[in-house]
Short mmCIF file of C-alpha atoms in Angstrom, two decimals:
data_model
loop_
_atom_site.label_atom_id
_atom_site.label_comp_id
_atom_site.label_asym_id
_atom_site.label_seq_id
_atom_site.Cartn_x
_atom_site.Cartn_y
_atom_site.Cartn_z
CA MET E 1 -10.08 3.16 -26.60
CA ALA E 2 -8.33 3.99 -23.43
CA ASP E 3 -6.28 7.17 -23.03
CA TYR E 4 -3.33 5.39 -21.83
CA ASP E 5 -1.80 1.95 -21.79
CA LEU E 6 -0.53 2.21 -18.26
CA ALA E 7 -1.62 4.56 -15.41
CA ILE E 8 0.63 4.69 -12.32
CA ILE E 9 -0.51 5.93 -8.92
CA GLY E 10 2.45 7.05 -6.82
CA GLY E 11 5.55 9.09 -7.73
CA GLY E 12 8.26 7.37 -5.56
CA LEU E 13 11.23 5.53 -7.01
CA ASN E 14 9.14 2.45 -7.83
CA GLY E 15 6.48 4.50 -9.72
CA ALA E 16 8.97 6.69 -11.65
CA SER E 17 10.98 3.58 -12.54
CA LEU E 18 7.93 1.91 -13.95
CA ALA E 19 7.00 5.05 -15.92
CA ARG E 20 10.52 5.31 -17.48
CA ASP E 21 10.67 1.66 -18.40
CA ALA E 22 7.04 1.42 -19.86
CA ALA E 23 7.49 4.75 -21.80
CA GLY E 24 10.70 3.60 -23.31
CA ARG E 25 9.06 0.47 -24.61
CA GLY E 26 6.40 2.46 -26.48
CA LEU E 27 3.55 2.37 -23.93
CA ARG E 28 1.37 5.49 -23.36
CA VAL E 29 1.97 6.17 -19.75
CA ILE E 30 0.64 8.61 -17.13
CA LEU E 31 1.81 8.90 -13.52
CA VAL E 32 -0.25 10.74 -10.82
CA GLU E 33 1.28 11.75 -7.57
CA GLN E 34 -0.73 13.50 -4.79
CA GLY E 35 2.34 15.41 -3.57
CA ASP E 36 5.80 15.81 -4.89
CA LEU E 37 7.99 13.24 -6.50
CA ALA E 38 10.00 11.34 -3.83
CA SER E 39 8.14 13.06 -1.10
CA ALA E 40 8.03 10.03 1.29
CA ALA E 41 10.23 7.03 1.81
CA SER E 42 12.14 7.56 -1.49
CA SER E 43 13.79 10.69 0.03
CA ALA E 44 14.70 8.95 3.35
CA THR E 45 16.80 6.02 2.31
CA SER E 46 20.36 5.09 3.36
CA ARG E 47 21.48 6.44 -0.02
CA LEU E 48 23.61 3.44 -0.72
CA ILE E 49 24.10 1.62 -4.01
CA HIS E 50 25.58 -1.57 -2.87
CA GLY E 51 25.33 -5.38 -2.57
CA ASP E 52 24.49 -5.28 1.13
CA LEU E 53 27.53 -6.89 2.73
CA SER E 54 25.46 -8.00 5.78
CA VAL E 55 23.30 -10.19 3.58
CA LEU E 56 26.38 -12.50 3.04
CA GLU E 57 25.93 -13.66 6.52
CA ARG E 58 22.61 -15.22 5.46
CA ARG E 59 24.30 -16.79 2.36
CA ALA E 60 22.13 -14.89 0.05
CA PHE E 61 24.84 -14.94 -2.65
CA TRP E 62 22.64 -14.57 -5.70
CA ARG E 63 20.97 -11.49 -4.13
CA VAL E 64 24.28 -9.84 -3.57
CA ARG E 65 25.54 -10.70 -7.01
CA ARG E 66 22.45 -9.22 -8.61
CA ALA E 67 22.73 -6.06 -6.58
CA LEU E 68 26.42 -5.70 -7.46
CA ALA E 69 25.53 -6.04 -11.17
CA GLU E 70 23.06 -3.31 -10.70
CA ARG E 71 25.72 -1.19 -8.97
CA ARG E 72 27.73 -1.27 -12.10
CA THR E 73 24.72 -0.43 -14.29
CA TRP E 74 23.92 2.69 -12.10
CA LEU E 75 27.53 3.84 -12.47
CA ARG E 76 27.14 3.61 -16.16
CA ILE E 77 23.89 5.27 -16.54
CA ALA E 78 23.87 7.84 -13.79
CA PRO E 79 27.59 8.88 -13.12
CA HIS E 80 26.64 12.30 -11.75
CA LEU E 81 24.23 10.91 -9.17
CA VAL E 82 26.01 7.64 -8.25
CA ARG E 83 29.41 8.17 -6.78
CA PRO E 84 31.96 5.47 -5.85
CA MET E 85 33.27 5.77 -2.34
CA SER E 86 35.65 3.82 0.00
CA PHE E 87 33.82 2.02 2.82
CA VAL E 88 35.86 1.27 5.92
CA ILE E 89 35.03 -1.21 8.65
CA PRO E 90 37.15 -0.92 11.78
CA ALA E 91 37.73 -4.40 13.11
CA HIS E 92 37.65 -5.41 16.73
CA SER E 93 37.23 -8.66 18.55
CA ASP E 94 34.00 -7.57 20.45
CA GLU E 95 31.86 -8.27 17.35
CA ARG E 96 32.69 -10.09 14.06
CA PRO E 97 36.29 -11.29 14.25
CA PRO E 98 38.62 -9.84 11.74
CA TRP E 99 39.10 -13.24 9.81
CA LEU E 100 35.25 -13.32 9.23
CA LEU E 101 35.25 -9.87 7.85
CA ARG E 102 38.09 -10.60 5.56
CA ALA E 103 36.45 -13.78 4.33
CA GLY E 104 33.22 -11.90 3.69
CA LEU E 105 34.96 -9.31 1.66
CA TYR E 106 36.76 -11.94 -0.35
CA VAL E 107 33.38 -13.39 -1.39
CA TYR E 108 32.06 -9.84 -2.01
CA ASP E 109 34.92 -9.20 -4.42
CA ALA E 110 34.35 -12.63 -6.12
CA LEU E 111 30.56 -11.99 -6.78
CA THR E 112 31.09 -8.85 -8.96
CA ASN E 113 32.71 -7.54 -11.93
CA ARG E 114 34.13 -4.40 -10.33
CA GLY E 115 34.09 -2.32 -13.44
CA GLY E 116 37.13 -0.21 -12.46
CA LEU E 117 36.39 -0.12 -8.74
CA PRO E 118 39.27 -1.34 -6.52
CA ALA E 119 39.28 -4.65 -4.64
CA SER E 120 38.93 -4.71 -0.88
CA ALA E 121 42.00 -4.27 1.22
CA THR E 122 43.37 -4.42 4.85
CA LEU E 123 44.21 -0.94 6.35
CA ASP E 124 46.51 -0.15 9.25
CA ILE E 125 44.14 2.39 10.84
CA THR E 126 46.64 3.63 13.40
CA HIS E 127 48.77 5.08 10.45
CA HIS E 128 46.01 5.83 8.01
CA PRO E 129 43.95 9.11 7.66
CA VAL E 130 40.69 7.20 8.21
CA GLY E 131 41.82 6.53 11.81
CA ASN E 132 42.20 10.25 12.78
CA ALA E 133 38.58 10.69 13.73
CA LEU E 134 38.36 7.29 15.59
CA LYS E 135 38.93 6.41 19.13
CA ARG E 136 41.78 4.20 20.01
CA PRO E 137 42.52 1.37 19.77
CA PHE E 138 41.68 0.17 16.28
CA GLY E 139 44.63 -1.52 14.88
CA ILE E 140 43.24 -2.71 11.46
CA GLY E 141 40.24 -2.06 9.31
CA PHE E 142 38.90 -3.36 6.01
CA GLU E 143 38.29 -1.21 3.04
CA TYR E 144 36.04 -2.01 0.06
CA ALA E 145 34.39 -0.05 -2.66
CA ASP E 146 30.57 0.73 -3.01
CA CYS E 147 28.55 3.74 -4.03
CA VAL E 148 26.34 6.40 -2.61
CA VAL E 149 23.48 8.18 -4.49
CA ASP E 150 21.31 11.26 -4.12
CA ASP E 151 17.98 9.34 -3.57
CA SER E 152 15.39 12.00 -4.20
CA ARG E 153 17.35 13.54 -7.04
CA LEU E 154 17.45 10.01 -8.64
CA VAL E 155 13.66 9.78 -8.51
CA VAL E 156 13.29 13.12 -10.27
CA LEU E 157 15.67 12.36 -13.01
CA VAL E 158 14.13 8.78 -13.64
CA ALA E 159 10.74 10.71 -13.96
CA LEU E 160 12.33 13.33 -16.32
CA ASP E 161 13.64 10.63 -18.58
CA ALA E 162 10.18 9.02 -18.50
CA ALA E 163 8.63 12.30 -19.47
CA GLU E 164 11.16 12.86 -22.35
CA ARG E 165 10.17 9.49 -23.74
CA GLY E 166 6.50 10.40 -23.71
CA ALA E 167 5.19 9.75 -20.26
CA VAL E 168 2.89 12.28 -18.58
CA ILE E 169 3.84 13.09 -15.06
CA CYS E 170 1.28 14.81 -12.89
CA THR E 171 2.28 15.98 -9.41
CA GLY E 172 -0.34 17.45 -7.02
CA ALA E 173 -2.82 14.94 -8.56
CA ARG E 174 -4.73 12.51 -6.39
CA CYS E 175 -6.51 9.52 -7.65
CA VAL E 176 -9.73 9.23 -5.46
CA ARG E 177 -11.39 6.37 -7.20
CA ALA E 178 -10.51 3.61 -9.79
CA ASP E 179 -13.21 1.38 -11.44
CA ARG E 180 -12.04 -1.89 -13.04
CA ALA E 181 -13.69 -3.41 -16.11
CA ASP E 182 -11.99 -4.23 -19.41
CA ILE E 183 -10.14 -0.94 -18.87
CA TRP E 184 -9.46 1.10 -15.68
CA ARG E 185 -11.45 4.31 -15.15
CA LEU E 186 -9.70 6.72 -12.74
CA ALA E 187 -11.22 9.76 -11.03
CA VAL E 188 -8.30 12.24 -10.37
CA VAL E 189 -8.43 15.47 -8.49
CA ASP E 190 -5.62 17.49 -10.25
CA ARG E 191 -4.92 20.74 -8.37
CA GLY E 192 -8.46 21.25 -7.43
CA HIS E 193 -10.07 20.00 -10.67
CA ARG E 194 -11.70 16.65 -11.16
CA ARG E 195 -11.05 14.70 -14.26
CA THR E 196 -11.38 11.18 -15.59
CA ILE E 197 -8.53 9.09 -16.99
CA THR E 198 -8.77 5.65 -18.63
CA ALA E 199 -6.07 3.16 -18.96
CA ARG E 200 -5.60 -0.47 -20.09
CA ALA E 201 -3.57 -1.40 -16.96
CA LEU E 202 -2.96 0.13 -13.61
CA ALA E 203 0.00 0.16 -11.23
CA ASN E 204 -0.30 0.85 -7.49
CA THR E 205 3.10 2.20 -6.34
CA THR E 206 1.96 4.34 -3.50
CA GLY E 207 4.54 2.98 -0.90
CA ALA E 208 3.28 3.10 2.61
CA TRP E 209 -0.17 3.93 1.37
CA THR E 210 -0.23 0.69 -0.93
CA SER E 211 -2.78 -1.30 1.22
CA MET E 212 -5.00 1.80 1.95
CA VAL E 213 -5.24 2.70 -1.77
CA ALA E 214 -5.87 -0.94 -2.73
CA GLU E 215 -8.76 -1.19 -0.29
CA THR E 216 -10.40 2.30 -0.52
CA VAL E 217 -9.59 3.53 -4.02
CA LEU E 218 -9.17 0.37 -6.07
CA ARG E 219 -11.37 -1.81 -3.83
CA GLN E 220 -9.04 -4.69 -4.41
CA PRO E 221 -7.71 -5.49 -0.90
CA LEU E 222 -4.26 -6.94 -0.40
CA PRO E 223 -3.09 -9.73 2.00
CA PRO E 224 -2.00 -8.38 5.43
CA MET E 225 1.09 -6.13 5.26
CA ALA E 226 3.67 -5.01 7.80
CA ALA E 227 4.84 -1.44 7.84
CA VAL E 228 8.53 -0.84 8.58
CA GLN E 229 10.05 2.52 9.45
CA MET E 230 13.53 3.36 8.51
CA SER E 231 15.34 6.35 10.09
CA GLN E 232 18.59 8.30 9.81
CA ILE E 233 20.01 11.31 11.42
CA ILE E 234 22.05 14.29 10.02
CA VAL E 235 24.72 15.76 12.32
CA PRO E 236 27.63 18.27 11.70
CA ARG E 237 30.50 16.66 9.89
CA LEU E 238 32.37 14.22 12.13
CA PHE E 239 35.36 13.44 10.01
CA GLU E 240 37.46 14.95 7.23
CA SER E 241 38.32 11.84 5.14
CA ASP E 242 36.27 11.10 2.10
CA ASN E 243 34.87 7.72 2.86
CA VAL E 244 31.92 5.92 4.54
CA TYR E 245 32.41 4.28 7.90
CA VAL E 246 30.70 1.01 8.54
CA PHE E 247 30.50 0.28 12.35
CA GLN E 248 29.49 -2.94 14.04
CA ASN E 249 27.18 -2.09 16.86
CA ASN E 250 27.02 -4.30 19.91
CA ASP E 251 23.57 -5.71 18.89
CA GLY E 252 25.08 -7.00 15.59
CA ARG E 253 23.74 -4.36 13.38
CA LEU E 254 25.98 -2.42 10.85
CA ILE E 255 25.74 1.36 11.15
CA PHE E 256 26.84 3.65 8.35
CA ALA E 257 28.27 7.15 8.77
CA SER E 258 28.57 8.94 5.46
CA PRO E 259 29.76 12.37 4.23
CA PHE E 260 26.61 14.41 3.50
CA GLU E 261 26.41 17.74 1.63
CA ARG E 262 29.94 18.89 2.40
CA ASP E 263 29.38 19.95 6.01
CA PHE E 264 27.35 17.13 7.52
CA THR E 265 27.37 13.37 8.26
CA LEU E 266 24.52 11.05 7.64
CA VAL E 267 24.13 8.29 10.21
CA GLY E 268 21.84 5.36 9.89
CA THR E 269 19.92 3.11 9.60
CA VAL E 270 17.66 1.98 12.42
CA THR E 271 14.42 0.13 11.49
CA HIS E 272 11.41 -0.97 13.46
CA ASP E 273 7.77 -1.88 12.93
CA PHE E 274 5.43 1.11 12.28
CA THR E 275 1.83 1.77 13.19
CA GLY E 276 -0.03 4.96 12.45
CA ASP E 277 -0.47 7.50 9.65
CA PRO E 278 2.36 7.18 7.11
CA ALA E 279 1.85 10.89 6.28
CA ILE E 280 3.10 11.70 9.80
CA VAL E 281 6.36 9.85 10.40
CA ALA E 282 8.50 11.02 13.21
CA MET E 283 11.85 9.42 14.37
CA PRO E 284 11.33 8.32 18.05
CA GLY E 285 13.80 9.85 20.54
CA ALA E 286 14.97 6.32 21.42
CA ASP E 287 16.10 5.81 17.78
CA VAL E 288 17.95 9.07 17.89
CA SER E 289 19.74 8.21 21.02
CA TYR E 290 20.47 4.62 19.57
CA LEU E 291 22.29 6.09 16.52
CA CYS E 292 24.13 8.73 18.62
CA GLU E 293 25.32 6.11 21.04
CA ALA E 294 26.27 3.71 18.23
CA VAL E 295 28.70 6.22 16.44
CA SER E 296 29.94 7.57 19.70
CA ARG E 297 31.39 4.09 20.41
CA TYR E 298 33.85 4.76 17.52
CA PHE E 299 34.32 8.57 16.91
CA ARG E 300 36.47 10.67 19.27
CA GLU E 301 33.86 13.40 19.04
CA ARG E 302 30.88 12.33 21.06
CA VAL E 303 27.50 12.72 19.35
CA GLY E 304 24.32 13.49 21.34
CA PRO E 305 20.72 14.20 20.41
CA THR E 306 21.27 17.95 20.66
CA ASP E 307 23.75 17.60 17.77
CA VAL E 308 21.17 16.30 15.42
CA VAL E 309 20.15 18.97 12.85
CA ARG E 310 17.62 16.89 10.96
CA THR E 311 16.14 13.45 11.04
CA LEU E 312 15.02 11.47 8.01
CA SER E 313 12.34 8.82 8.32
CA GLY E 314 10.34 6.74 5.80
CA VAL E 315 7.89 3.82 5.86
CA ASN E 316 7.80 0.85 3.60
CA LEU E 317 5.49 -2.07 3.40
CA THR E 318 6.43 -5.70 3.25
CA PRO E 319 4.23 -8.90 3.24
CA ALA E 320 3.46 -9.83 6.87
CA SER E 321 4.01 -13.42 6.01
CA ALA E 322 7.54 -12.98 4.72
CA ARG E 323 9.63 -9.81 5.51
CA ARG E 324 11.35 -8.96 2.17
CA ARG E 325 14.06 -6.29 1.74
CA ASP E 326 14.13 -6.71 -2.02
CA GLY E 327 10.68 -5.45 -2.65
CA THR E 328 7.50 -7.15 -3.74
CA THR E 329 5.59 -7.11 -7.06
CA LEU E 330 2.06 -8.51 -7.27
CA PHE E 331 0.42 -9.03 -10.65
CA HIS E 332 -3.38 -9.67 -10.92
CA ALA E 333 -5.20 -10.34 -14.16
CA ARG E 334 -8.53 -11.96 -14.80
CA ARG E 335 -10.55 -12.65 -17.89
CA ARG E 336 -12.22 -9.46 -19.10
CA LYS E 337 -10.60 -7.46 -16.35
CA ALA E 338 -7.79 -4.87 -16.93
CA PRO E 339 -4.47 -5.94 -15.38
CA LEU E 340 -3.29 -4.64 -11.96
CA LEU E 341 0.35 -4.29 -10.87
CA THR E 342 1.16 -3.70 -7.13
CA MET E 343 4.73 -2.82 -6.45
CA PHE E 344 6.15 -1.85 -2.99
CA GLY E 345 9.22 -1.83 -0.94
CA GLY E 346 12.69 -2.69 -2.13
CA GLU E 347 16.04 -1.04 -2.14
CA VAL E 348 17.32 1.74 -4.34
CA THR E 349 19.98 -0.52 -5.87
CA THR E 350 17.54 -2.92 -7.53
CA SER E 351 14.77 -0.38 -8.41
CA ARG E 352 15.47 -0.41 -12.17
CA LEU E 353 15.56 -4.19 -12.37
CA ARG E 354 12.27 -4.45 -10.40
CA ALA E 355 10.59 -2.04 -12.75
CA GLU E 356 11.92 -3.88 -15.83
CA ARG E 357 10.55 -7.19 -14.59
CA ALA E 358 7.18 -5.66 -13.61
CA VAL E 359 6.62 -4.04 -17.00
CA THR E 360 7.60 -7.30 -18.67
CA ARG E 361 4.57 -8.91 -16.99
CA LEU E 362 2.35 -6.78 -19.30
CA THR E 363 3.80 -8.16 -22.58
CA PRO E 364 0.97 -10.76 -23.08
CA PHE E 365 -1.55 -7.85 -23.04
CA TYR E 366 -0.06 -5.52 -25.75
CA PRO E 367 3.09 -5.51 -27.75
CA MET E 368 6.11 -3.61 -26.61
CA SER E 369 9.83 -3.40 -27.28
CA ARG E 370 12.52 -5.33 -25.35
CA PRO E 371 13.97 -4.11 -22.07
CA TRP E 372 16.27 -1.17 -22.53
CA THR E 373 16.88 0.80 -19.36
CA ALA E 374 20.25 -0.86 -18.47
CA ALA E 375 21.94 0.74 -21.45
CA ALA E 376 20.37 4.25 -21.47
CA THR E 377 21.83 7.08 -19.43
CA LEU E 378 19.67 9.23 -17.28
CA PRO E 379 19.43 12.93 -18.20
CA GLY E 380 22.98 14.50 -17.92
CA GLY E 381 24.68 11.21 -17.32
CA ASP E 382 26.35 10.77 -20.81
CA PHE E 383 29.96 10.63 -19.53
CA ALA E 384 32.09 7.99 -17.90
CA TRP E 385 31.92 7.75 -14.03
CA ASP E 386 35.59 8.23 -13.70
CA ARG E 387 35.37 11.61 -15.55
CA PHE E 388 33.25 13.19 -12.88
CA GLU E 389 36.08 15.49 -11.62
CA THR E 390 36.81 16.34 -15.28
CA GLU E 391 33.33 17.52 -15.71
CA ILE E 392 33.73 19.85 -12.71
CA ASP E 393 36.86 21.32 -14.18
CA LEU E 394 34.98 21.89 -17.50
CA ALA E 395 32.14 23.59 -15.69
CA ARG E 396 34.55 25.99 -13.88
CA ASP E 397 36.33 26.72 -17.18
CA ARG E 398 32.97 27.60 -18.81
CA TRP E 399 31.32 29.43 -15.95
CA ARG E 400 34.29 31.13 -14.17
CA PHE E 401 32.10 32.67 -11.50
CA LEU E 402 31.59 29.20 -9.97
CA ASP E 403 33.76 28.20 -7.09
CA GLU E 404 34.75 24.51 -6.54
CA PRO E 405 31.92 23.54 -4.15
CA GLN E 406 29.27 25.28 -6.24
CA ALA E 407 30.52 23.54 -9.43
CA ARG E 408 30.57 20.17 -7.67
CA ARG E 409 26.94 20.50 -6.51
CA LEU E 410 25.70 21.59 -9.94
CA VAL E 411 27.52 18.82 -11.82
CA ALA E 412 26.22 16.23 -9.28
CA ALA E 413 22.72 17.50 -9.86
CA TYR E 414 22.59 18.15 -13.57
CA GLY E 415 25.68 16.44 -15.02
CA SER E 416 26.36 17.32 -18.70
CA ARG E 417 22.92 19.20 -18.84
CA LEU E 418 24.23 22.05 -16.54
CA SER E 419 24.18 24.26 -19.70
CA THR E 420 20.38 24.02 -19.61
CA VAL E 421 20.37 25.70 -16.23
CA LEU E 422 23.19 28.21 -16.52
CA ARG E 423 23.09 28.78 -20.34
CA GLU E 424 25.57 31.43 -21.55
CA ALA E 425 25.78 33.40 -18.26
CA LYS E 426 29.15 35.15 -17.78
CA THR E 427 28.45 36.44 -14.34
CA ARG E 428 26.43 35.27 -11.31
CA GLU E 429 24.36 38.31 -11.50
CA GLU E 430 22.96 37.13 -14.91
CA LEU E 431 21.42 34.12 -13.20
CA GLY E 432 18.89 36.30 -11.24
CA PRO E 433 18.42 36.74 -7.52
CA ALA E 434 20.46 34.65 -5.19
CA PHE E 435 18.96 32.60 -2.33
CA GLY E 436 21.75 31.96 -0.02
CA PRO E 437 25.24 31.32 -1.39
CA ASP E 438 24.24 28.62 -3.89
CA LEU E 439 20.75 28.83 -5.25
CA THR E 440 19.97 31.26 -8.08
CA GLY E 441 16.85 32.35 -9.89
CA ALA E 442 17.88 30.65 -13.04
CA GLU E 443 18.07 27.31 -11.19
CA VAL E 444 14.70 27.89 -9.58
CA ARG E 445 13.07 28.75 -12.85
CA TYR E 446 14.50 25.54 -14.45
CA LEU E 447 13.35 23.39 -11.70
CA MET E 448 9.82 24.83 -11.79
CA ALA E 449 9.60 24.53 -15.59
CA ARG E 450 11.20 21.11 -16.20
CA GLU E 451 11.42 19.21 -12.89
CA TRP E 452 7.94 19.76 -11.37
CA ALA E 453 9.10 21.89 -8.39
CA ARG E 454 6.18 23.80 -6.90
CA PHE E 455 7.04 24.75 -3.45
CA PRO E 456 10.32 25.80 -1.68
CA GLU E 457 10.60 22.40 0.14
CA ASP E 458 10.48 20.63 -3.22
CA ILE E 459 13.80 22.41 -4.07
CA LEU E 460 15.43 22.72 -0.65
CA TRP E 461 14.92 19.05 0.35
CA ARG E 462 14.43 16.96 -2.71
CA ARG E 463 16.09 18.39 -5.72
CA SER E 464 18.84 19.61 -3.47
CA LYS E 465 19.54 19.63 0.30
CA LEU E 466 20.18 23.34 0.40
CA GLY E 467 17.62 23.57 3.22
CA LEU E 468 20.25 22.43 5.53
CA THR E 469 22.12 25.79 5.33
CA MET E 470 19.71 28.37 3.87
CA PRO E 471 18.90 31.19 6.24
CA ALA E 472 15.25 31.82 6.98
CA ALA E 473 15.20 35.20 5.18
CA ASP E 474 16.32 33.53 1.99
CA ARG E 475 13.74 30.83 2.25
CA ASP E 476 11.07 33.53 2.56
CA ALA E 477 12.56 35.28 -0.47
CA LEU E 478 12.48 32.01 -2.35
CA ALA E 479 8.87 31.38 -1.49
CA ALA E 480 7.89 34.75 -2.79
CA PHE E 481 9.93 34.20 -6.02
CA MET E 482 8.25 30.90 -6.59
CA ALA E 483 4.79 32.37 -6.08
CA ASP E 484 5.36 34.84 -8.87
CA PRO E 485 8.47 33.99 -10.87
CA PRO E 486 9.43 36.59 -13.47
CA ARG E 487 9.13 35.59 -17.10
CA THR E 488 12.23 35.15 -19.17
CA GLY E 489 12.49 35.86 -22.84
#
């Protein structure tokens, strides 16, 4: 008998979503990830939960409708991570004419049950706060509702939900060989120790490494694949309004500028073909300049490469024969051979649905319960999305030492489970040492004990983005603390 029903190689969003879905259907699941959860492309997305307005130009109405339905699902199951925002497109005649934008948004509204989100509207930018940061002249703009998400935090909470439903999550564990017979036999090097794992089915969700793992580890080569790099830049905050700008660049692309971690703006996305080692992905200087020039066409404050405080880049695969933005799932089963799932690419918005469909492919091989993830909240998400501000007020009432920005960050990260981090603390000093103005020893201990954080970068860049502002001395103190965290009673 095999140790597990399903073994998953790769701890990005696709792998974590598969683990959650399968574990909740009663399967014995193990996920192995050679680094940290969301350590590659899953922490370098555009952070949008949306229907992809630009796809309407290709008349992909069903794809937009499906994504907008998933947007509503995410608002319901992850209201602390997924936040509604106003998206504003300044209109000008140099690109898409205003009548075309208005028509596209009319269709966008018609394709979704908004679930409490407002319909699109026309704005007089000249007399509206969203126009304050923009160059003149922009007479009108169009406003519509979509959502943003903390991408890497989403991966961690999806994995946490999987673990709480019985899945085994192993980070720092690399699968070096997999032999296929009536079951899969995996050789895994887990933090320096080699062990063998057996499973009735295997899923390859290793992202940019999918083809390499298929060929060298599984010895089941895939058809030719194309690698695509996606990149964003982070710059100091360019505007005070709480909305996302959608700019039409002069090459027809849509560029987003989003509020990011209070004091910054995220600008993206630029994509191009990628060759090389996916473990070493750097944003080319030409792409940095491209995004700087694109937003400088619109904002009064000019942005240059020297203003960039951090770049985000990730690589995804897509079949070379047909470039697909909605992801690819391959299923291979032969007589007397254990099944193999291969899943790569795709957007954050439809990740839950992709996993649901992939796990369903395994139903002929062993019994399982029906799909369930659309109705089950992620850890900390058991409140209505329009009560997010109320949750912040409740947190400040309970932990009076929190200021508003601190409470907002913590609720956005932990939702209704914030009490598992702060417990009954009455003062900030009770939470242990401070690392910068926001991070405490209590939160670090929680992340290490419950959310697989092992190194400072796991906390500073994936479970939070506090690395953007934490001084070097505090980073050193954090590293020392994590190397030997004090025990608590």
